PDB file of C-alpha atoms in Angstrom:
ATOM      1  CA  UNK A1184     -16.597   7.417 -80.605  1.00  0.00           C
ATOM      2  CA  UNK A1185     -17.210  10.278 -82.406  1.00  0.00           C
ATOM      3  CA  UNK A1186     -17.973   9.535 -86.020  1.00  0.00           C
ATOM      4  CA  UNK A1187     -16.563  12.836 -88.025  1.00  0.00           C
ATOM      5  CA  UNK A1188     -17.295  13.801 -91.860  1.00  0.00           C
ATOM      6  CA  UNK A1189     -14.886  15.107 -93.754  1.00  0.00           C
ATOM      7  CA  UNK A1190     -15.183  18.409 -95.617  1.00  0.00           C
ATOM      8  CA  UNK A1191     -13.324  19.626 -98.415  1.00  0.00           C
ATOM      9  CA  UNK A1192     -11.813  23.392 -98.030  1.00  0.00           C
ATOM     10  CA  UNK A1193     -12.268  25.183-100.936  1.00  0.00           C
ATOM     11  CA  UNK A1194     -10.320  29.033 -99.423  1.00  0.00           C
ATOM     12  CA  UNK A1195      -7.169  26.600 -98.744  1.00  0.00           C
ATOM     13  CA  UNK A1196      -4.924  27.523-101.366  1.00  0.00           C
ATOM     14  CA  UNK A1197      -1.195  25.682-102.096  1.00  0.00           C
ATOM     15  CA  UNK A1198       0.989  28.469-102.257  1.00  0.00           C
ATOM     16  CA  UNK A1199       4.452  26.555-102.878  1.00  0.00           C
ATOM     17  CA  UNK A1200       5.114  22.447-101.615  1.00  0.00           C
ATOM     18  CA  UNK A1201       8.280  20.303-102.406  1.00  0.00           C
ATOM     19  CA  UNK A1202       7.617  17.043-103.250  1.00  0.00           C
ATOM     20  CA  UNK A1203      11.410  13.629-103.466  1.00  0.00           C
ATOM     21  CA  UNK A1204      11.825  10.454-102.463  1.00  0.00           C
ATOM     22  CA  UNK A1205      13.257   9.244 -99.848  1.00  0.00           C
ATOM     23  CA  UNK A1206      14.757   5.796 -99.194  1.00  0.00           C
ATOM     24  CA  UNK A1207      10.681   3.473 -99.493  1.00  0.00           C
ATOM     25  CA  UNK A1208       9.014   7.352 -98.671  1.00  0.00           C
ATOM     26  CA  UNK A1209       8.024  10.259-100.945  1.00  0.00           C
ATOM     27  CA  UNK A1210       7.430  13.348 -98.839  1.00  0.00           C
ATOM     28  CA  UNK A1211       5.846  16.226 -99.708  1.00  0.00           C
ATOM     29  CA  UNK A1212       6.600  19.590 -97.559  1.00  0.00           C
ATOM     30  CA  UNK A1213       4.151  22.380 -98.364  1.00  0.00           C
ATOM     31  CA  UNK A1214       3.227  26.286 -97.291  1.00  0.00           C
ATOM     32  CA  UNK A1215      -0.019  26.812 -97.380  1.00  0.00           C
ATOM     33  CA  UNK A1216      -3.095  29.236 -96.630  1.00  0.00           C
ATOM     34  CA  UNK A1217      -6.894  28.854 -96.239  1.00  0.00           C
ATOM     35  CA  UNK A1218      -8.274  32.742 -97.365  1.00  0.00           C
ATOM     36  CA  UNK A1219     -12.105  31.458 -95.279  1.00  0.00           C
ATOM     37  CA  UNK A1220     -12.172  31.350 -91.441  1.00  0.00           C
ATOM     38  CA  UNK A1221     -13.524  28.393 -91.365  1.00  0.00           C
ATOM     39  CA  UNK A1222     -14.597  25.720 -87.836  1.00  0.00           C
ATOM     40  CA  UNK A1223     -13.047  22.467 -87.676  1.00  0.00           C
ATOM     41  CA  UNK A1224     -12.701  20.793 -84.231  1.00  0.00           C
ATOM     42  CA  UNK A1225     -10.352  18.824 -86.693  1.00  0.00           C
ATOM     43  CA  UNK A1226      -7.838  18.563 -90.390  1.00  0.00           C
ATOM     44  CA  UNK A1227      -6.231  17.069 -92.456  1.00  0.00           C
ATOM     45  CA  UNK A1228      -4.031  18.085 -94.951  1.00  0.00           C
ATOM     46  CA  UNK A1229      -4.937  14.721 -97.411  1.00  0.00           C
ATOM     47  CA  UNK A1230      -2.382  14.407-100.689  1.00  0.00           C
ATOM     48  CA  UNK A1231      -3.189  12.347-104.374  1.00  0.00           C
ATOM     49  CA  UNK A1232      -0.385  10.869-106.394  1.00  0.00           C
ATOM     50  CA  UNK A1233      -1.365  10.158-109.660  1.00  0.00           C
ATOM     51  CA  UNK A1234       1.064   9.107-112.803  1.00  0.00           C
ATOM     52  CA  UNK A1235       0.963  10.676-116.379  1.00  0.00           C
ATOM     53  CA  UNK A1236      -2.830   8.666-117.246  1.00  0.00           C
ATOM     54  CA  UNK A1237      -4.343  10.283-114.308  1.00  0.00           C
ATOM     55  CA  UNK A1238      -4.028   7.054-112.791  1.00  0.00           C
ATOM     56  CA  UNK A1239      -4.831   6.707-109.439  1.00  0.00           C
ATOM     57  CA  UNK A1240      -0.708   6.073-107.101  1.00  0.00           C
ATOM     58  CA  UNK A1241      -1.582   6.609-103.038  1.00  0.00           C
ATOM     59  CA  UNK A1242      -4.033   8.808-101.101  1.00  0.00           C
ATOM     60  CA  UNK A1243      -1.941  10.224 -97.703  1.00  0.00           C
ATOM     61  CA  UNK A1244      -2.734  12.180 -94.936  1.00  0.00           C
ATOM     62  CA  UNK A1245      -1.240  14.424 -92.175  1.00  0.00           C
ATOM     63  CA  UNK A1246      -2.450  15.982 -89.488  1.00  0.00           C
ATOM     64  CA  UNK A1247      -2.961  19.715 -89.187  1.00  0.00           C
ATOM     65  CA  UNK A1248      -2.756  21.479 -85.450  1.00  0.00           C
ATOM     66  CA  UNK A1249      -6.323  23.606 -85.139  1.00  0.00           C
ATOM     67  CA  UNK A1250      -4.102  26.172 -84.000  1.00  0.00           C
ATOM     68  CA  UNK A1251      -2.322  26.249 -87.000  1.00  0.00           C
ATOM     69  CA  UNK A1252      -4.702  27.522 -88.956  1.00  0.00           C
ATOM     70  CA  UNK A1253      -5.547  31.269 -88.930  1.00  0.00           C
ATOM     71  CA  UNK A1254      -7.494  33.388 -91.976  1.00  0.00           C
ATOM     72  CA  UNK A1255      -4.483  34.956 -94.445  1.00  0.00           C
ATOM     73  CA  UNK A1256      -1.699  33.330 -92.349  1.00  0.00           C
ATOM     74  CA  UNK A1257       0.801  30.716 -94.588  1.00  0.00           C
ATOM     75  CA  UNK A1258       1.037  27.635 -92.556  1.00  0.00           C
ATOM     76  CA  UNK A1259       3.335  24.765 -92.822  1.00  0.00           C
ATOM     77  CA  UNK A1260       3.164  20.963 -93.135  1.00  0.00           C
ATOM     78  CA  UNK A1261       4.696  17.718 -94.868  1.00  0.00           C
ATOM     79  CA  UNK A1262       2.550  15.217 -95.906  1.00  0.00           C
ATOM     80  CA  UNK A1263       4.585  11.420 -95.977  1.00  0.00           C
ATOM     81  CA  UNK A1264       3.362   8.648 -97.855  1.00  0.00           C
ATOM     82  CA  UNK A1265       4.885   5.781 -97.240  1.00  0.00           C
ATOM     83  CA  UNK A1266       5.867   2.258 -98.354  1.00  0.00           C
ATOM     84  CA  UNK A1267       5.663   4.298-101.773  1.00  0.00           C
ATOM     85  CA  UNK A1268       7.452   2.363-105.318  1.00  0.00           C
ATOM     86  CA  UNK A1269       7.070   4.006-107.981  1.00  0.00           C
ATOM     87  CA  UNK A1270       8.652   7.994-108.132  1.00  0.00           C
ATOM     88  CA  UNK A1271       9.147   7.568-111.127  1.00  0.00           C
ATOM     89  CA  UNK A1272       5.300   7.355-112.820  1.00  0.00           C
ATOM     90  CA  UNK A1273       4.396  10.587-110.799  1.00  0.00           C
ATOM     91  CA  UNK A1274       2.256  13.333-112.875  1.00  0.00           C
ATOM     92  CA  UNK A1275       0.765  14.930-110.378  1.00  0.00           C
ATOM     93  CA  UNK A1276       0.132  15.067-107.005  1.00  0.00           C
ATOM     94  CA  UNK A1277      -2.840  17.525-105.008  1.00  0.00           C
ATOM     95  CA  UNK A1278      -2.759  18.126-102.084  1.00  0.00           C
ATOM     96  CA  UNK A1279      -6.685  19.249-100.114  1.00  0.00           C
ATOM     97  CA  UNK A1280      -7.082  20.601 -96.866  1.00  0.00           C
ATOM     98  CA  UNK A1281     -10.259  18.397 -94.881  1.00  0.00           C
ATOM     99  CA  UNK A1282     -11.985  19.890 -91.425  1.00  0.00           C
ATOM    100  CA  UNK A1283     -13.433  16.868 -89.576  1.00  0.00           C
ATOM    101  CA  UNK A1284     -16.730  18.605 -87.700  1.00  0.00           C
TER     102      UNK A1284
END
């Protein structure tokens, strides 16, 4: 079994995002792009949700097809945070792209 080391991709930009509660799931949909070419085996969009005091509430992620990652071209992705119970206290959503070699 191969071990992958995550690397945060600094040239990642969130161009737009929306989020909402759907049943017990918190859904974050966005449009993203990278500004410099990267070369990883795998990619994941990672979402960290915090309350108004900055306290961690939940972390979730979703795989991104590496063929969708092209320099200066936007791509869309939806991340679903399952079994989310406290949508009233959501204050910030941090989104990052992680690359795995």
